[in-house]
């Protein structure tokens, strides 16, 4: 199987993995929206229950309900308004591209959120799309973290820059960027440590890493992806807020959507950080990373499609042009 075919196969598998989110959020919403008999108040009450159950969050749910309460109408009439409101909450991600050679992607987040896995998945994705990735093991805090990324790199056939356990993460990143520049790699993906966000040392360490990268390329990092575990709900949001204060986040990667049924987190994340969700993780495998498209996501949840009946699936689109 060619890399392209593997990628395409992976993407087909992905849409099945979102079954939990569809069951928990999508299906109840669709059922509710198809009941013309409900009074507006009963409709809003049921909507509140569904949104809260799917981790959309209290504040956001209240905002949505307040808006809909002001609009008079049946479920069917409120449906396009709900769709529009949900879409407004989700910042549009930019087209997937690598703006510089090498493009430097920093992967940050709390421990266990899925950083290392996401770094490997991103590298694999770009490799499958014909790009030359390089990985950097800048989580030097635990020896196992370096090993974990090294195993991914070996399995996927992606070069890795690493140093010994305990090395300065900024030094690893500096080395890696120099290597990426020398080899004309297309993209450097830097995995980082995620120990407690509330302790300043981690933030200071990450800020130093950024400063050091900028000595080699003043425009780096081109992407700073905050990795959030959807399964941990709002706790992850509270914790991760610290990263947003210290780093120029350009995107969120929402992981473990396959197991959590908490697709509502997508809205809470977007509303809290105002940063677009760029990818979602829907499994532990290298291909199980999906570009995030707000319209497809909302349409999949509501069972709506402006033009036709077709968009029932959360359909991935291919970056860098369609695969042949
Ligand atoms: N089901 C599922 N598991 C994931 C996903 N992303 C990461 N994981 C798992 O979450 C655990 C922690 O991931 P890891 O990348 O080590 O997190 P890190 O501490 O942030 O680097 C590992 O067991 C991963 O296999 C995902 O999208 N879906
Ligand atoms: Mg890690």
Tab-separated table of C-alpha atoms and ligand atoms in Angstrom:
chain	number	residue	atom	x	y	z
A	1	UNK	CA	0.000	0.000	0.000
A	2	UNK	CA	1.375	3.422	-0.881
A	3	UNK	CA	1.636	6.163	1.731
A	4	UNK	CA	-1.217	7.975	0.036
A	5	UNK	CA	-3.422	4.902	0.175
A	6	UNK	CA	-2.567	4.356	3.799
A	7	UNK	CA	-3.521	7.925	4.574
A	8	UNK	CA	-6.802	7.616	2.708
A	9	UNK	CA	-7.627	4.368	4.456
A	10	UNK	CA	-6.849	6.018	7.778
A	11	UNK	CA	-9.209	8.851	7.039
A	12	UNK	CA	-12.052	6.447	6.254
A	13	UNK	CA	-11.536	4.722	9.583
A	14	UNK	CA	-11.590	8.075	11.321
A	15	UNK	CA	-15.144	9.050	10.596
A	16	UNK	CA	-16.319	5.827	12.275
A	17	UNK	CA	-14.394	6.704	15.412
A	18	UNK	CA	-16.485	9.762	16.031
A	19	UNK	CA	-19.443	7.552	16.754
A	20	UNK	CA	-19.328	8.443	20.464
A	21	UNK	CA	-19.642	12.146	19.835
A	22	UNK	CA	-22.442	11.553	17.382
A	23	UNK	CA	-24.254	9.291	19.812
A	24	UNK	CA	-23.901	11.571	22.779
A	25	UNK	CA	-24.325	14.979	21.192
A	26	UNK	CA	-25.346	14.577	17.558
A	27	UNK	CA	-28.115	12.004	17.833
A	28	UNK	CA	-29.958	13.616	20.796
A	29	UNK	CA	-29.723	17.006	19.089
A	30	UNK	CA	-31.093	15.644	15.854
A	31	UNK	CA	-33.910	13.889	17.670
A	32	UNK	CA	-34.775	17.033	19.565
A	33	UNK	CA	-34.685	19.188	16.454
A	34	UNK	CA	-37.100	16.889	14.664
A	35	UNK	CA	-39.872	17.252	17.261
A	36	UNK	CA	-42.297	19.881	16.066
A	37	UNK	CA	-44.648	19.248	19.007
A	38	UNK	CA	-42.338	20.626	21.710
A	39	UNK	CA	-43.008	23.989	23.252
A	40	UNK	CA	-40.123	26.400	23.074
A	41	UNK	CA	-39.482	26.129	26.797
A	42	UNK	CA	-39.467	22.315	26.740
A	43	UNK	CA	-37.169	22.470	23.744
A	44	UNK	CA	-34.747	24.786	25.502
A	45	UNK	CA	-34.741	22.672	28.642
A	46	UNK	CA	-33.929	19.537	26.699
A	47	UNK	CA	-31.295	21.386	24.684
A	48	UNK	CA	-29.633	22.548	27.890
A	49	UNK	CA	-29.488	18.997	29.194
A	50	UNK	CA	-27.902	17.714	25.988
A	51	UNK	CA	-25.316	20.495	25.733
A	52	UNK	CA	-24.241	20.186	29.348
A	53	UNK	CA	-24.045	16.399	29.069
A	54	UNK	CA	-21.689	16.740	26.124
A	55	UNK	CA	-19.374	19.157	27.962
A	56	UNK	CA	-20.225	22.273	26.044
A	57	UNK	CA	-19.928	24.006	29.415
A	58	UNK	CA	-22.288	25.982	31.636
A	59	UNK	CA	-21.360	29.456	30.491
A	60	UNK	CA	-21.552	28.710	26.805
A	61	UNK	CA	-24.752	26.720	27.157
A	62	UNK	CA	-26.352	29.639	28.990
A	63	UNK	CA	-25.263	32.021	26.271
A	64	UNK	CA	-26.754	29.816	23.566
A	65	UNK	CA	-30.009	29.362	25.465
A	66	UNK	CA	-30.337	33.048	26.165
A	67	UNK	CA	-29.954	33.808	22.503
A	68	UNK	CA	-32.480	31.179	21.436
A	69	UNK	CA	-34.928	32.288	24.126
A	70	UNK	CA	-35.047	35.716	22.501
A	71	UNK	CA	-35.923	34.155	19.174
A	72	UNK	CA	-39.441	32.825	19.005
A	73	UNK	CA	-40.079	29.664	17.115
A	74	UNK	CA	-40.489	25.937	16.875
A	75	UNK	CA	-37.606	23.494	17.006
A	76	UNK	CA	-37.498	23.436	13.219
A	77	UNK	CA	-37.356	27.215	13.088
A	78	UNK	CA	-34.667	27.420	15.750
A	79	UNK	CA	-32.495	24.818	14.064
A	80	UNK	CA	-30.763	27.117	11.533
A	81	UNK	CA	-30.240	29.678	14.306
A	82	UNK	CA	-28.628	27.073	16.523
A	83	UNK	CA	-26.413	25.975	13.634
A	84	UNK	CA	-25.379	29.547	12.969
A	85	UNK	CA	-24.615	30.174	16.646
A	86	UNK	CA	-22.566	27.007	16.992
A	87	UNK	CA	-20.601	27.888	13.868
A	88	UNK	CA	-19.942	31.372	15.154
A	89	UNK	CA	-18.322	29.874	18.231
A	90	UNK	CA	-15.763	27.926	16.215
A	91	UNK	CA	-12.933	30.027	14.746
A	92	UNK	CA	-12.182	28.976	11.169
A	93	UNK	CA	-8.861	27.171	10.893
A	94	UNK	CA	-6.496	28.452	8.209
A	95	UNK	CA	-5.792	26.164	5.254
A	96	UNK	CA	-3.253	23.503	6.117
A	97	UNK	CA	0.091	24.604	4.796
A	98	UNK	CA	3.724	24.873	5.744
A	99	UNK	CA	4.523	28.589	5.492
A	100	UNK	CA	8.307	28.365	5.864
A	101	UNK	CA	11.096	25.900	5.093
A	102	UNK	CA	11.440	24.534	7.630
A	103	UNK	CA	8.148	25.324	9.309
A	104	UNK	CA	8.624	25.004	13.069
A	105	UNK	CA	5.731	23.444	14.972
A	106	UNK	CA	5.798	23.501	18.753
A	107	UNK	CA	3.569	20.957	20.483
A	108	UNK	CA	2.599	21.952	24.040
A	109	UNK	CA	0.129	20.849	26.692
A	110	UNK	CA	-0.214	19.203	30.087
A	111	UNK	CA	1.090	15.720	30.845
A	112	UNK	CA	-0.856	12.918	29.279
A	113	UNK	CA	-2.844	15.144	26.943
A	114	UNK	CA	-1.359	13.414	23.910
A	115	UNK	CA	1.540	15.682	22.869
A	116	UNK	CA	4.031	12.998	21.941
A	117	UNK	CA	1.433	10.987	20.064
A	118	UNK	CA	0.230	14.099	18.269
A	119	UNK	CA	3.787	15.100	17.325
A	120	UNK	CA	4.263	11.656	15.770
A	121	UNK	CA	0.891	11.786	14.020
A	122	UNK	CA	1.633	15.219	12.557
A	123	UNK	CA	5.014	14.043	11.305
A	124	UNK	CA	3.389	10.987	9.746
A	125	UNK	CA	0.606	12.997	8.177
A	126	UNK	CA	3.035	15.388	6.538
A	127	UNK	CA	5.288	12.574	5.444
A	128	UNK	CA	2.305	10.891	3.794
A	129	UNK	CA	1.574	14.155	2.023
A	130	UNK	CA	5.034	14.157	0.505
A	131	UNK	CA	6.753	16.504	2.935
A	132	UNK	CA	10.011	15.931	4.794
A	133	UNK	CA	9.426	16.105	8.548
A	134	UNK	CA	11.949	16.099	11.368
A	135	UNK	CA	11.059	15.370	15.004
A	136	UNK	CA	12.703	16.876	18.081
A	137	UNK	CA	12.515	15.256	21.528
A	138	UNK	CA	12.489	18.377	23.709
A	139	UNK	CA	10.681	16.671	26.585
A	140	UNK	CA	13.918	15.805	28.332
A	141	UNK	CA	12.265	15.770	31.745
A	142	UNK	CA	11.616	12.043	31.640
A	143	UNK	CA	13.850	9.484	29.932
A	144	UNK	CA	10.742	7.534	28.923
A	145	UNK	CA	9.426	10.520	26.995
A	146	UNK	CA	12.472	10.571	24.748
A	147	UNK	CA	12.213	6.807	24.240
A	148	UNK	CA	8.529	7.049	23.381
A	149	UNK	CA	9.162	9.555	20.606
A	150	UNK	CA	12.217	7.621	19.430
A	151	UNK	CA	10.043	4.530	19.011
A	152	UNK	CA	7.499	6.427	16.979
A	153	UNK	CA	10.231	7.948	14.835
A	154	UNK	CA	11.757	4.570	14.131
A	155	UNK	CA	8.457	2.918	13.381
A	156	UNK	CA	7.392	5.698	11.017
A	157	UNK	CA	10.807	6.159	9.428
A	158	UNK	CA	11.065	9.793	10.463
A	159	UNK	CA	14.407	11.309	11.544
A	160	UNK	CA	14.645	12.449	15.164
A	161	UNK	CA	16.936	14.855	16.958
A	162	UNK	CA	17.464	13.936	20.597
A	163	UNK	CA	19.886	14.451	23.456
A	164	UNK	CA	20.317	12.686	26.723
A	165	UNK	CA	17.764	12.695	29.528
A	166	UNK	CA	17.916	15.933	31.519
A	167	UNK	CA	19.388	17.996	28.673
A	168	UNK	CA	18.234	21.580	28.191
A	169	UNK	CA	15.072	21.433	26.036
A	170	UNK	CA	16.033	24.724	24.392
A	171	UNK	CA	19.370	23.217	23.350
A	172	UNK	CA	17.587	20.229	21.815
A	173	UNK	CA	15.259	22.515	19.902
A	174	UNK	CA	18.179	24.677	18.731
A	175	UNK	CA	20.096	21.633	17.483
A	176	UNK	CA	17.015	20.297	15.803
A	177	UNK	CA	16.280	23.530	13.968
A	178	UNK	CA	19.881	23.744	12.805
A	179	UNK	CA	19.604	20.179	11.524
A	180	UNK	CA	16.269	20.920	9.856
A	181	UNK	CA	17.767	23.945	8.113
A	182	UNK	CA	20.859	22.010	7.017
A	183	UNK	CA	18.775	19.157	5.611
A	184	UNK	CA	16.177	21.462	4.088
A	185	UNK	CA	13.440	19.611	5.976
A	186	UNK	CA	9.951	20.954	5.309
A	187	UNK	CA	8.765	20.854	8.883
A	188	UNK	CA	10.283	20.497	12.339
A	189	UNK	CA	7.929	19.189	15.013
A	190	UNK	CA	9.086	19.830	18.580
A	191	UNK	CA	7.631	17.657	21.349
A	192	UNK	CA	7.812	19.341	24.765
A	193	UNK	CA	7.371	18.523	28.443
A	194	UNK	CA	4.020	18.981	30.136
A	195	UNK	CA	4.547	18.818	33.857
A	196	UNK	CA	2.423	21.081	35.945
A	197	UNK	CA	1.306	24.172	34.162
A	198	UNK	CA	0.977	26.163	37.359
A	199	UNK	CA	4.671	25.965	38.139
A	200	UNK	CA	6.495	28.735	36.388
A	201	UNK	CA	9.559	26.655	35.507
A	202	UNK	CA	7.746	24.883	32.682
A	203	UNK	CA	6.494	28.139	31.195
A	204	UNK	CA	9.902	29.747	31.628
A	205	UNK	CA	11.445	26.722	29.943
A	206	UNK	CA	9.056	26.953	26.996
A	207	UNK	CA	9.597	30.702	26.669
A	208	UNK	CA	13.333	30.133	26.614
A	209	UNK	CA	12.884	27.459	23.964
A	210	UNK	CA	11.017	29.959	21.782
A	211	UNK	CA	13.690	32.629	22.333
A	212	UNK	CA	16.439	30.223	21.352
A	213	UNK	CA	14.605	29.053	18.219
A	214	UNK	CA	14.293	32.693	17.178
A	215	UNK	CA	18.060	33.087	17.173
A	216	UNK	CA	18.072	30.770	14.169
A	217	UNK	CA	14.800	31.888	12.639
A	218	UNK	CA	13.163	35.079	13.944
A	219	UNK	CA	9.824	33.928	12.484
A	220	UNK	CA	9.816	30.653	14.464
A	221	UNK	CA	7.809	28.959	15.828
A	222	UNK	CA	5.312	29.161	12.973
A	223	UNK	CA	2.782	27.047	14.793
A	224	UNK	CA	2.213	26.503	18.496
A	225	UNK	CA	-0.319	23.740	18.982
A	226	UNK	CA	-1.925	23.317	22.375
A	227	UNK	CA	-2.878	19.681	22.848
A	228	UNK	CA	-6.004	19.140	24.950
A	229	UNK	CA	-7.502	15.861	26.070
A	230	UNK	CA	-11.239	16.011	25.367
A	231	UNK	CA	-11.850	13.196	27.836
A	232	UNK	CA	-10.823	15.265	30.846
A	233	UNK	CA	-13.470	17.862	30.156
A	234	UNK	CA	-13.273	21.288	31.662
A	235	UNK	CA	-10.409	20.533	33.943
A	236	UNK	CA	-8.116	20.386	30.915
A	237	UNK	CA	-9.379	23.799	29.868
A	238	UNK	CA	-8.626	25.377	33.208
A	239	UNK	CA	-5.171	23.872	33.330
A	240	UNK	CA	-4.291	24.747	29.792
A	241	UNK	CA	-5.268	28.393	30.168
A	242	UNK	CA	-1.775	28.908	31.559
A	243	UNK	CA	-0.200	28.008	28.233
A	244	UNK	CA	-2.246	30.628	26.435
A	245	UNK	CA	-0.804	33.317	28.692
A	246	UNK	CA	2.798	32.471	27.913
A	247	UNK	CA	2.886	31.228	24.343
A	248	UNK	CA	1.608	32.516	20.994
A	249	UNK	CA	-0.866	29.676	20.423
A	250	UNK	CA	-1.910	29.226	16.806
A	251	UNK	CA	-4.105	26.190	17.204
A	252	UNK	CA	-5.602	23.531	19.402
A	253	UNK	CA	-5.401	19.809	18.834
A	254	UNK	CA	-8.264	18.093	20.636
A	255	UNK	CA	-7.301	14.499	21.384
A	256	UNK	CA	-9.136	11.343	22.456
A	257	UNK	CA	-12.412	12.339	20.880
A	258	UNK	CA	-12.758	8.674	19.951
A	259	UNK	CA	-13.211	7.527	23.522
A	260	UNK	CA	-14.792	10.444	25.279
A	261	UNK	CA	-18.123	11.307	23.685
A	262	UNK	CA	-17.371	14.845	24.773
A	263	UNK	CA	-17.435	16.523	21.403
A	264	UNK	CA	-18.978	19.544	23.068
A	265	UNK	CA	-15.482	20.370	24.309
A	266	UNK	CA	-14.763	21.669	20.823
A	267	UNK	CA	-17.064	24.621	21.493
A	268	UNK	CA	-15.818	25.238	24.997
A	269	UNK	CA	-12.207	25.236	23.824
A	270	UNK	CA	-12.863	27.597	20.970
A	271	UNK	CA	-14.830	29.990	23.152
A	272	UNK	CA	-12.243	30.025	25.898
A	273	UNK	CA	-9.137	30.454	23.788
A	274	UNK	CA	-10.456	31.998	20.596
A	275	UNK	CA	-7.887	29.818	18.846
A	276	UNK	CA	-9.015	27.524	16.028
A	277	UNK	CA	-9.057	23.788	16.526
A	278	UNK	CA	-6.709	22.528	13.833
A	279	UNK	CA	-6.839	18.773	14.294
A	280	UNK	CA	-8.626	16.193	16.350
A	281	UNK	CA	-7.122	12.943	17.607
A	282	UNK	CA	-9.430	9.979	17.316
A	283	UNK	CA	-7.251	7.026	18.237
A	284	UNK	CA	-3.779	5.930	19.147
A	285	UNK	CA	-2.598	5.060	15.644
A	286	UNK	CA	-0.400	7.267	13.489
A	287	UNK	CA	-3.178	8.005	10.980
A	288	UNK	CA	-5.771	8.808	13.597
A	289	UNK	CA	-5.500	12.553	13.318
A	290	UNK	CA	-8.160	14.478	11.442
A	291	UNK	CA	-8.100	18.073	10.226
A	292	UNK	CA	-10.902	19.980	11.896
A	293	UNK	CA	-13.575	21.631	9.775
A	294	UNK	CA	-16.174	23.586	11.780
A	295	UNK	CA	-18.917	23.326	9.156
A	296	UNK	CA	-18.589	19.585	8.722
A	297	UNK	CA	-18.440	19.174	12.484
A	298	UNK	CA	-21.563	21.209	13.203
A	299	UNK	CA	-23.444	19.667	10.293
A	300	UNK	CA	-22.527	16.198	11.475
A	301	UNK	CA	-23.874	17.068	14.939
A	302	UNK	CA	-27.099	18.654	13.783
A	303	UNK	CA	-27.681	16.437	10.766
A	304	UNK	CA	-27.931	19.571	8.680
A	305	UNK	CA	-26.492	20.547	5.389
A	306	UNK	CA	-27.324	23.779	3.683
A	307	UNK	CA	-27.150	22.349	0.186
A	308	UNK	CA	-28.168	18.698	0.361
A	309	UNK	CA	-28.642	15.675	2.574
A	310	UNK	CA	-25.088	14.523	1.969
A	311	UNK	CA	-23.143	15.940	4.876
A	312	UNK	CA	-24.037	13.432	7.552
A	313	UNK	CA	-20.441	12.467	8.007
A	314	UNK	CA	-17.692	14.568	9.403
A	315	UNK	CA	-15.842	14.558	6.141
A	316	UNK	CA	-12.125	15.122	6.108
A	317	UNK	CA	-10.756	17.250	3.322
A	318	UNK	CA	-7.326	16.867	1.947
A	319	UNK	CA	-4.766	19.619	2.302
A	320	UNK	CA	-2.166	20.352	-0.360
A	321	UNK	CA	-4.666	19.369	-3.066
A	322	UNK	CA	-6.715	16.230	-3.468
A	323	UNK	CA	-4.907	12.903	-3.409
A	324	UNK	CA	-5.018	11.176	-6.780
B	1	LIG	N1	-7.749	6.943	22.244
B	1	LIG	C1	-6.829	7.887	22.057
B	1	LIG	N2	-5.710	7.879	22.779
B	1	LIG	C2	-4.795	8.848	22.572
B	1	LIG	C3	-4.997	9.873	21.615
B	1	LIG	N3	-3.913	10.691	21.651
B	1	LIG	C4	-3.091	10.187	22.595
B	1	LIG	N4	-3.602	9.075	23.162
B	1	LIG	C5	-3.051	8.258	24.259
B	1	LIG	O1	-2.917	9.058	25.414
B	1	LIG	C6	-1.807	8.650	26.190
B	1	LIG	C7	-0.897	9.852	26.479
B	1	LIG	O2	-0.358	10.294	25.260
B	1	LIG	P1	1.061	10.994	25.141
B	1	LIG	O3	1.256	11.335	23.706
B	1	LIG	O4	2.120	10.178	25.784
B	1	LIG	O5	0.803	12.304	26.013
B	1	LIG	P2	1.830	13.433	26.480
B	1	LIG	O6	2.180	13.156	27.911
B	1	LIG	O7	1.093	14.727	26.355
B	1	LIG	O8	3.010	13.373	25.570
B	1	LIG	C8	-1.116	7.566	25.386
B	1	LIG	O9	-1.507	6.330	25.887
B	1	LIG	C9	-1.658	7.762	23.976
B	1	LIG	O10	-1.661	6.580	23.239
B	1	LIG	C10	-6.226	9.875	20.860
B	1	LIG	O11	-6.516	10.730	20.017
B	1	LIG	N5	-7.099	8.857	21.128
B	2	LIG	MG1	5.006	13.224	25.957
